[in-house]
Short mmCIF file of C-alpha atoms in Angstrom, two decimals:
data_model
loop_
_atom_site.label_atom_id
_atom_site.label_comp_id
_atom_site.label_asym_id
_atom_site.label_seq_id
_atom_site.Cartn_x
_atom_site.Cartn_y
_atom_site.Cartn_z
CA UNK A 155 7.31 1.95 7.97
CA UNK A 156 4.82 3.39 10.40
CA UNK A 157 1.08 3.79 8.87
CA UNK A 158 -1.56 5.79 10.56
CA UNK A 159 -2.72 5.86 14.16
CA UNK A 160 -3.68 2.84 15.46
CA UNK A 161 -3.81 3.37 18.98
CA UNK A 162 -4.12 7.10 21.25
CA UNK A 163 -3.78 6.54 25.02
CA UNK A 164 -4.79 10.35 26.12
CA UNK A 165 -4.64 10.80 30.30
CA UNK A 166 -5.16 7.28 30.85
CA UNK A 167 -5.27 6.82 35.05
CA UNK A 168 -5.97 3.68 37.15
CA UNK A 169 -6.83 3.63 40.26
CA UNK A 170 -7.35 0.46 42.67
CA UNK A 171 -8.50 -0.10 46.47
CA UNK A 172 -6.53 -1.12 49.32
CA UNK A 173 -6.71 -1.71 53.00
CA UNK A 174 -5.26 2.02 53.01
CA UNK A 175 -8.00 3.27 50.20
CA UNK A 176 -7.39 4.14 46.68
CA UNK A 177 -4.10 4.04 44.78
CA UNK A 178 -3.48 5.44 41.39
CA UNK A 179 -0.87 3.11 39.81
CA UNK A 180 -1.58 4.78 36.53
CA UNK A 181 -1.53 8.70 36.58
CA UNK A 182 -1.97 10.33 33.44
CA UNK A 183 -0.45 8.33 30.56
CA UNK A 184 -0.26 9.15 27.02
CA UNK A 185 1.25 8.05 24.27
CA UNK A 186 0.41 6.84 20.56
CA UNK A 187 1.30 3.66 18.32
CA UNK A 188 0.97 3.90 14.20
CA UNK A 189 0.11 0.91 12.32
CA UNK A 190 3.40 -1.02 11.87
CA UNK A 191 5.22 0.74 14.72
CA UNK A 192 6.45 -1.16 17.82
CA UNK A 193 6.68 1.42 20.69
CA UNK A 194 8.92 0.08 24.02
CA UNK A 195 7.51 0.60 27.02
CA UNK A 196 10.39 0.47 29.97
CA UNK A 197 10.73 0.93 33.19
CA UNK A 198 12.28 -0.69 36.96
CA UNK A 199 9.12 -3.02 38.63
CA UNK A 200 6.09 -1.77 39.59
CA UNK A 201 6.51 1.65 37.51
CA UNK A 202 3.44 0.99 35.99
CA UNK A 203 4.25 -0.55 32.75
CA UNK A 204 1.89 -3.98 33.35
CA UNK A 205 -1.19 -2.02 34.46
CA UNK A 206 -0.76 0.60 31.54
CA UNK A 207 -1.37 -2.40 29.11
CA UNK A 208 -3.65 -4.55 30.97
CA UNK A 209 -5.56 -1.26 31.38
CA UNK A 210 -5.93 -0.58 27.20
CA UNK A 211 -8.03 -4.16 27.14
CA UNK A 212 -9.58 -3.21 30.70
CA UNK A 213 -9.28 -6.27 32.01
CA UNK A 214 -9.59 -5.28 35.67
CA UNK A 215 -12.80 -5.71 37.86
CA UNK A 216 -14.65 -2.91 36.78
CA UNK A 217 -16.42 -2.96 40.07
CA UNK A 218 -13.33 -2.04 42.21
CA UNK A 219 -11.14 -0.34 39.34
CA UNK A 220 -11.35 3.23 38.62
CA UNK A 221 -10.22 4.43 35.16
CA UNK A 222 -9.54 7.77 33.77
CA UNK A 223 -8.70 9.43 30.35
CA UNK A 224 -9.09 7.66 27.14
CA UNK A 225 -7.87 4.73 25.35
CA UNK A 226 -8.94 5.48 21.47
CA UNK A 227 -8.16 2.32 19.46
CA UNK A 228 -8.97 3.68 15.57
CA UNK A 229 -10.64 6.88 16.48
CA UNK A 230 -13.05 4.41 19.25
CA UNK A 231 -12.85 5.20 22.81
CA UNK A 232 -12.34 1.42 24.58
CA UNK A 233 -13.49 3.56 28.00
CA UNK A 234 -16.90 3.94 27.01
CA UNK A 235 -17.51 0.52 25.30
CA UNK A 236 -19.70 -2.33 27.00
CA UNK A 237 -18.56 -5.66 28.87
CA UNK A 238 -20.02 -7.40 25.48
CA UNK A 239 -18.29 -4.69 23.22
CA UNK A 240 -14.69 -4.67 24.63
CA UNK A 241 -14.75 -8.54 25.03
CA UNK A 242 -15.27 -8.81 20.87
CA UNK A 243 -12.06 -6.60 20.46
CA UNK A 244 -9.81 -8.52 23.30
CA UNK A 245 -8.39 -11.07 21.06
CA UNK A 246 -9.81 -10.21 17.88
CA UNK A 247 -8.17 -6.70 17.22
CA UNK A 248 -6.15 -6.02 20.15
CA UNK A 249 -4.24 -9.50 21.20
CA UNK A 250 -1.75 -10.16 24.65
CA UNK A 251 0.89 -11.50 25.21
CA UNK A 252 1.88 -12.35 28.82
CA UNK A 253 5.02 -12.71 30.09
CA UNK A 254 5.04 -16.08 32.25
CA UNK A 255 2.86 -18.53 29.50
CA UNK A 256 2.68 -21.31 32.06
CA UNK A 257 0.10 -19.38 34.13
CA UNK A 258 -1.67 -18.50 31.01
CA UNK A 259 -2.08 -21.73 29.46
CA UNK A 260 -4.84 -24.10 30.70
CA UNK A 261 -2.76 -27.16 32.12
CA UNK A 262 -5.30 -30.05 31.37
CA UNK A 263 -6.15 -28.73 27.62
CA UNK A 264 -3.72 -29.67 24.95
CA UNK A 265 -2.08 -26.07 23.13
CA UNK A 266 -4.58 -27.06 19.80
CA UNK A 267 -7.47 -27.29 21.86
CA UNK A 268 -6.52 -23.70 23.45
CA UNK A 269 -5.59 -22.12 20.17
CA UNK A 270 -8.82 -23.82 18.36
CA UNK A 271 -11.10 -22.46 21.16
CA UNK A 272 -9.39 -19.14 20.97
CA UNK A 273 -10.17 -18.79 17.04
CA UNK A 274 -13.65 -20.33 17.00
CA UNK A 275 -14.90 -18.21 19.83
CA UNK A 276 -13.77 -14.91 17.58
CA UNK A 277 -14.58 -16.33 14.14
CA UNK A 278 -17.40 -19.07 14.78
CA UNK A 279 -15.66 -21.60 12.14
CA UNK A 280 -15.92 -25.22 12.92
CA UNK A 281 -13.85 -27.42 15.01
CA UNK A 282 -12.27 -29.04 12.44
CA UNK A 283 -11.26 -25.56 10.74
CA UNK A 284 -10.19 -24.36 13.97
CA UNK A 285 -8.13 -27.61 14.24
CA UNK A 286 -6.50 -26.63 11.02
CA UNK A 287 -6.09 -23.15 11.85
CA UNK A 288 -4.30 -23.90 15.38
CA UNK A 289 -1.35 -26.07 13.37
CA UNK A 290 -1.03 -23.29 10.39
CA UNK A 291 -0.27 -20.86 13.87
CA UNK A 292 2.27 -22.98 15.15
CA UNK A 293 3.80 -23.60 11.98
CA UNK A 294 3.39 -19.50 11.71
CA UNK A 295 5.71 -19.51 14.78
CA UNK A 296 8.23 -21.43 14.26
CA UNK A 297 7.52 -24.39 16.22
CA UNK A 298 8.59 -27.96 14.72
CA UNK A 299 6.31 -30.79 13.70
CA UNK A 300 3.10 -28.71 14.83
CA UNK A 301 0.78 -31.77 13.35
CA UNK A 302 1.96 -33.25 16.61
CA UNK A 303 2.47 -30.39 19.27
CA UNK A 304 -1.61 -29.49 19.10
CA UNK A 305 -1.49 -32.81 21.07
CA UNK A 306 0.82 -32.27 23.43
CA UNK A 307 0.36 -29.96 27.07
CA UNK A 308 2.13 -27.09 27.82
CA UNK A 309 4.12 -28.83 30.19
CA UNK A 310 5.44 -31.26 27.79
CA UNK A 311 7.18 -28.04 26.13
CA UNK A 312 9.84 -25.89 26.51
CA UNK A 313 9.78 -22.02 28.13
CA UNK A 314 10.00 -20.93 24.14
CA UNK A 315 7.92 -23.19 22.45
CA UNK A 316 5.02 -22.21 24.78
CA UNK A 317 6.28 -18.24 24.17
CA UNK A 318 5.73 -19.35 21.08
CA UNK A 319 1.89 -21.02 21.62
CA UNK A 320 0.73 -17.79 23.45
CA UNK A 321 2.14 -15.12 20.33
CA UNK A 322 -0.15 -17.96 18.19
CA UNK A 323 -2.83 -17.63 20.29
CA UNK A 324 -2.57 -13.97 20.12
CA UNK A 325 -2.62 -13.85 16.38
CA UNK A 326 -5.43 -16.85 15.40
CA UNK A 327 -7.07 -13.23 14.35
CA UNK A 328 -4.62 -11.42 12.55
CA UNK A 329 -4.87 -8.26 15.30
CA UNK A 330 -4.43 -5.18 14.28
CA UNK A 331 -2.39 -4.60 18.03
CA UNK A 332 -0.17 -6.72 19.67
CA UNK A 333 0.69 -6.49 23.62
CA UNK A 334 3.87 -8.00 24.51
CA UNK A 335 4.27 -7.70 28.05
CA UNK A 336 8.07 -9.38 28.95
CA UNK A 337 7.54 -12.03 26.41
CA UNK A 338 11.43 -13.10 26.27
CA UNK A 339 11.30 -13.01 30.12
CA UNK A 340 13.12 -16.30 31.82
CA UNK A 341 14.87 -17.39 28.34
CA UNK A 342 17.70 -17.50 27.46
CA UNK A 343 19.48 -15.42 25.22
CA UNK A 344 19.09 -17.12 22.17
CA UNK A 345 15.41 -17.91 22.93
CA UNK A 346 14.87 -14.44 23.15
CA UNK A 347 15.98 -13.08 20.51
CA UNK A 348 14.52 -16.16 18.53
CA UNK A 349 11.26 -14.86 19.89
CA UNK A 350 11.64 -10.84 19.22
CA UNK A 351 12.95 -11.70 15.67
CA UNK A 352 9.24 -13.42 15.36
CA UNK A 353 7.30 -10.61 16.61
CA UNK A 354 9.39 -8.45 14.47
CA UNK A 355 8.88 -10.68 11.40
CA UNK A 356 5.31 -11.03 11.65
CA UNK A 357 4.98 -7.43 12.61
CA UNK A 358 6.14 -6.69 9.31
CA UNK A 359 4.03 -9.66 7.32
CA UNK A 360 0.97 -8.16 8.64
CA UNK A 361 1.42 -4.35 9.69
CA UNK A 362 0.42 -4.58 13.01
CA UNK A 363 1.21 -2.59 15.97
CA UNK A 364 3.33 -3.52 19.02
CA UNK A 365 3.59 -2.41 21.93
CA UNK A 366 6.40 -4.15 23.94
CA UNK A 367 6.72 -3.74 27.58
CA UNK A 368 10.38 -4.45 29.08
CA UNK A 369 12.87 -3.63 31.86
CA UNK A 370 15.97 -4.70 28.92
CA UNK A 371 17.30 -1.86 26.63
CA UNK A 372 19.13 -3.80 25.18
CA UNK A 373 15.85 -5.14 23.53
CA UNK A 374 14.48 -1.85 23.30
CA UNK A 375 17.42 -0.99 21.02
CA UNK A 376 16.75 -3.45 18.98
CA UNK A 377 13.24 -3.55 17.80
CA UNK A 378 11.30 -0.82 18.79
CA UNK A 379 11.27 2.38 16.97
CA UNK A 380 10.18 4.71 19.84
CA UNK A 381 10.23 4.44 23.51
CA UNK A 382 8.06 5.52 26.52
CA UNK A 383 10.05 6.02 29.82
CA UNK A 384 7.54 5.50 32.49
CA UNK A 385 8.15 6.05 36.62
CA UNK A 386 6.16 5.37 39.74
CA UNK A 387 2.84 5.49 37.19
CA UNK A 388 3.78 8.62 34.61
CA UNK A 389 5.35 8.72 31.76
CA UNK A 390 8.70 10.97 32.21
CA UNK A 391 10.47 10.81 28.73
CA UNK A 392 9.19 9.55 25.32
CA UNK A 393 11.03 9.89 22.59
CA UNK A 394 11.99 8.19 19.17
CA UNK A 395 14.68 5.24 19.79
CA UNK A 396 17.82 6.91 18.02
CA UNK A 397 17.09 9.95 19.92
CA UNK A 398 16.61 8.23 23.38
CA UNK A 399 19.85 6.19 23.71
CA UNK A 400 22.04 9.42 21.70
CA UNK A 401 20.76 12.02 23.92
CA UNK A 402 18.47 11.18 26.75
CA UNK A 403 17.02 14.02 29.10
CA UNK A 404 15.86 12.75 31.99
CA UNK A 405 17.76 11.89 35.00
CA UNK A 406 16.39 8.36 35.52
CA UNK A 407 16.41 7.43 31.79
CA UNK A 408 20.28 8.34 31.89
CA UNK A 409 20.84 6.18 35.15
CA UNK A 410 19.19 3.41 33.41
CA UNK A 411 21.70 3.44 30.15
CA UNK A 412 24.48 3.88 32.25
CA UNK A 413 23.01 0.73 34.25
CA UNK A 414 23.35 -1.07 31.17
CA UNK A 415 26.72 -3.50 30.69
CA UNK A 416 28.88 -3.41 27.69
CA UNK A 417 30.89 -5.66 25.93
CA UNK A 418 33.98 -3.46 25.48
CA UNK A 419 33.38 -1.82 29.03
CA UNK A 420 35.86 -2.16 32.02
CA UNK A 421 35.33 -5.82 33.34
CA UNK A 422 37.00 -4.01 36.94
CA UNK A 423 34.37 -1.84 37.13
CA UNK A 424 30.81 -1.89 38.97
CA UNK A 425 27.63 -1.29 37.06
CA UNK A 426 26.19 2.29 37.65
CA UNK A 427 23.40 1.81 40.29
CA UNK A 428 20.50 4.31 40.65
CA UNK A 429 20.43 5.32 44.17
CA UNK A 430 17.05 3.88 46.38
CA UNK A 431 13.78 2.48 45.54
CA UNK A 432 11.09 3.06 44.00
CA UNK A 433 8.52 4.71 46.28
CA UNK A 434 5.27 3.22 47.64
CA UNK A 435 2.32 3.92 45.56
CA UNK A 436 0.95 5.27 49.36
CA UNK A 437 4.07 7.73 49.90
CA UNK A 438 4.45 9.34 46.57
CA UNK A 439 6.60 12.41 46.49
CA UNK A 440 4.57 15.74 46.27
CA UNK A 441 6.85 17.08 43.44
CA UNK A 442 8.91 15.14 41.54
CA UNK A 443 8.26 11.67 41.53
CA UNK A 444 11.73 10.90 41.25
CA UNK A 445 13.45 13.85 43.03
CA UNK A 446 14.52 11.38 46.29
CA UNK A 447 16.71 9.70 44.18
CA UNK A 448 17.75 11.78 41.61
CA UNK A 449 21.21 14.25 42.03
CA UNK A 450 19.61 16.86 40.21
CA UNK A 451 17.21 17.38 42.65
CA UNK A 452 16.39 21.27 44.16
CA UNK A 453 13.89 22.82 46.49
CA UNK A 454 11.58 23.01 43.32
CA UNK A 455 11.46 19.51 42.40
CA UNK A 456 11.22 18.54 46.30
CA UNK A 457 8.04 20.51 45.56
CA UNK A 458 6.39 21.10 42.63
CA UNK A 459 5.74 18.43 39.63
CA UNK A 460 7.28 18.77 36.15
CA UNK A 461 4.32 18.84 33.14
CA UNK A 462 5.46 16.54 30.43
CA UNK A 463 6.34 19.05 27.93
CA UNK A 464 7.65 18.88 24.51
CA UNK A 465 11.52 18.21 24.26
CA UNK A 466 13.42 20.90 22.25
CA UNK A 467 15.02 17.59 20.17
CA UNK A 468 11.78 15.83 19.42
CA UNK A 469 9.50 13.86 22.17
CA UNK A 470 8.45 14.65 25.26
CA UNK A 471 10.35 15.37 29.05
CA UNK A 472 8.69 15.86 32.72
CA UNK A 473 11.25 17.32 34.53
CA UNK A 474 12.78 20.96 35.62
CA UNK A 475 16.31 20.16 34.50
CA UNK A 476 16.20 18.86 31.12
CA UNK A 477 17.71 22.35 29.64
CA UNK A 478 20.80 22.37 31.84
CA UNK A 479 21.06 18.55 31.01
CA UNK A 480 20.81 19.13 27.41
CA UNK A 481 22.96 22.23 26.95
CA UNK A 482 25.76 21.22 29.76
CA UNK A 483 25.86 17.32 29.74
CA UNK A 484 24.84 16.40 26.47
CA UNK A 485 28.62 15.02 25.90
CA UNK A 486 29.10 13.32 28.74
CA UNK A 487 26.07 11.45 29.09
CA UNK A 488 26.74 10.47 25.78
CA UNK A 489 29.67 9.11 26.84
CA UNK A 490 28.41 7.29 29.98
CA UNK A 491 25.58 5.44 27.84
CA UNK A 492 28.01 4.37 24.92
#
C-alpha cells in the first residue's frame, strides 16, 4: 500500500557536451513515487531511462553536466544541495542498484569488505560491527552460507549472487529509495525472478520506494504498480499498471505490448516490430518525437510537440491522437496486447 510522497521529479532536464555541443538526453521529466510504491520506468535503449536515475543522485560531473527542474526527495530539492550534502543521502536514503554488478564491485576487495566499507562510511560503527552487519545483508538476501561469502571475490560468484551483493550493499542503510536500474539483466529466468521477488519482499519489510528501470514488460507487469513510458528523453505515457497494459494510449507504448511474445500466441507468426530507430539525440524531430515512426503520424505531429496532458482514464499522454485511439481502437488494441 502506497504511503506518502517520497520522491517528486518536476521538469527534470540533462544536458551533456559533445564534439557537436550540448545534448539534452533528459527533457522535461516528471513523475512521483509514494513510500512503498515501485514505479517502472521502460523504454527501447538510450530513451533516457539510465540518465533519468543516475540524474536523481546527480552523479554526473557537475562541471560539464547541465541540470534542469527539480528532484524533491521528502519535500528537499537534491538540485540545490552541496557536493558534501548530496554525497550523505547517496547510499544512506536514496540507494542504486546497477545493472552489470561486475563493473560495480571492486575486483581485489572481498564482497564483506565492500559491504562493511559501504555501512561504516554512512553509520561510523566499527569494523567489527560492520563485519557483522555485511553477513546479516547477505543472509537478508538470500545468499547461502554468508559467514563464508564476505571472504570470497566477486568473481568467485555467480551473475545472481553478486545481484544479490549489490541490492545488500544498497540496503546496509535501510533507504528510504531504491534505484534498480536492469537489475535481472543477463540472468536467467529463474534468477530473475528470484531477484525481483527480493526487491519486492524487502520492499514490503521496510516500505521503501522503488523505482525500477527496464526494457521487459513482462517484469513491469509483475511488480510495479505504475509505469512511466519514456522516449528519446520525455516521458510520453504514465499511467497506473492495470490501466497501461488494458488500455494504453500512445502509439509507441501499444507497439511495445504488441512486441511482447505470448505463451498461447501463434508460434507461425512474427513478433510485431516498431518500424526504425530511435533518433540521434543531435537530429531530434521538431514535433513529435516519435512521429517518423509512428502510423498515426499527420502534418501536425511532423510539426508541432504534444504537452503531456492528463489522460481522460487516469495518468498522463503526450500525443495529438490519444482521443481517436481511445474512442476508435480501444478494442482492438486490447486485443493486440492480450
Amino acid at each position: 500500500m502506497a504511503g506518502e510522497r517520497l520522491l517528486e521529479v518536476q521538469g527534470l532536464s540533462v544536458s551533456f557536451p559533445t564534439e557537436k555541443g550540448m545534448v539534452t538526453a533528459v527533457d522535461g521529466v516528471s513523475f512521483g513515487v509514494d513510500e512503498g510504491e515501485t514505479l517502472g520506468i521502460v523504454g527501447e535503449s538510450g530513451c533516457g531511462k539510465s540518465v533519468t536515475a543516475e540524474a536523481i543522485l546527480r552523479l554526473f560531473d557537475e562541471r560539464a553536466t547541465r541540470y534542469g527542474g527539480k528532484v524533491l526527495f521528502q519535500g528537499k530539492d537534491l538540485m540545490g544541495l552541496s557536493t558534501g550534502q548530496m554525497e550523505a543521502i547517496r547510499g544512506n536514503e536514496i540507494s542504486m542498484v546497477f545493472q552489470d554488478p561486475m563493473s560495480s564491485l571492486n575486483p581485489v576487495h572481498t564482497i564483506g569488505s565492500q559491504i562493511a566499507e559501504s555501512v561504516r562510511l554512512h553509520t561510523g560503527c566499527s569494523r567489527k560491527e560492520a563485519g557483522r552487519r555485511a553477513v546479516e545483508l547477505l543472509r537478508l538476501t538470500g545468499i547461502p552460507s554468508p559467514e563464508q561469502r564476505v571472504h570470497e571475490h566477486p568473481h568467485e560468484l555467480s551473475g545472481g549472487m553478486r545481484q544479490r551483493v549489490m541490492i545488500a550493499m544498497a540496503l546496509a542503510c535501510q533507504p528510504k529509495l531504491l534505484i534498480a536500474d536492469e537489475p535481472t539483466t543477463a540472468l536467467d529466468v529463474t534468477i530473475q525472478a528470484q531477484i525481483l521477488d527480493l526487491i519486492h519482499s524487502l520492499k514490503s519489510s521496510t516500505g521503501m520506494g522503488v523505482v525500477l528501470i527496464t526494457h521487459d514488460l513482462g517484469v513491469v507487469a509483475e511488480v510495479c504498480t505504475r509505469v512511466v513510458v519514456m522516449y528519446l528523453g520525455q516521458v510520453i505515457e504514465e499511467a497506473d499498471v492495470h490501466t497501461l497494459f488494458e488500455r494504453p494510449l500512445h502509439p509507441y507504448t501499444i507497439g511495445l505490448m504488441r512486441s511482447m511474445p505470448t505463451i498461447d500466441g501463434d508460434r507461425t507468426g512474427k513478433l510485431h516490430v516498431i518500424e526504425g530507430t530511435v533518433p540521434s539525440l543531435h537530429d531530434i524531430p521538431a514535433g513529435c518525437r516519435f512521429a517518423p515512426r509512428c502510423s498515426y503520424a499527420d502534418e501536425r505531429c511532423q510539426s508541432e510537440m504534444p504537452e503531456l496532458e492528463r489522460a481522460e482514464q487516469g495518468g498522463h499522454i503526450r500525443c495529438w491522437h490519444h482521443e481517436q485511439i481511445r474512442m476508435q481502437e480501444g478494442e482492438s488494441v486490447y486485443a493486440a496486447v492480450h
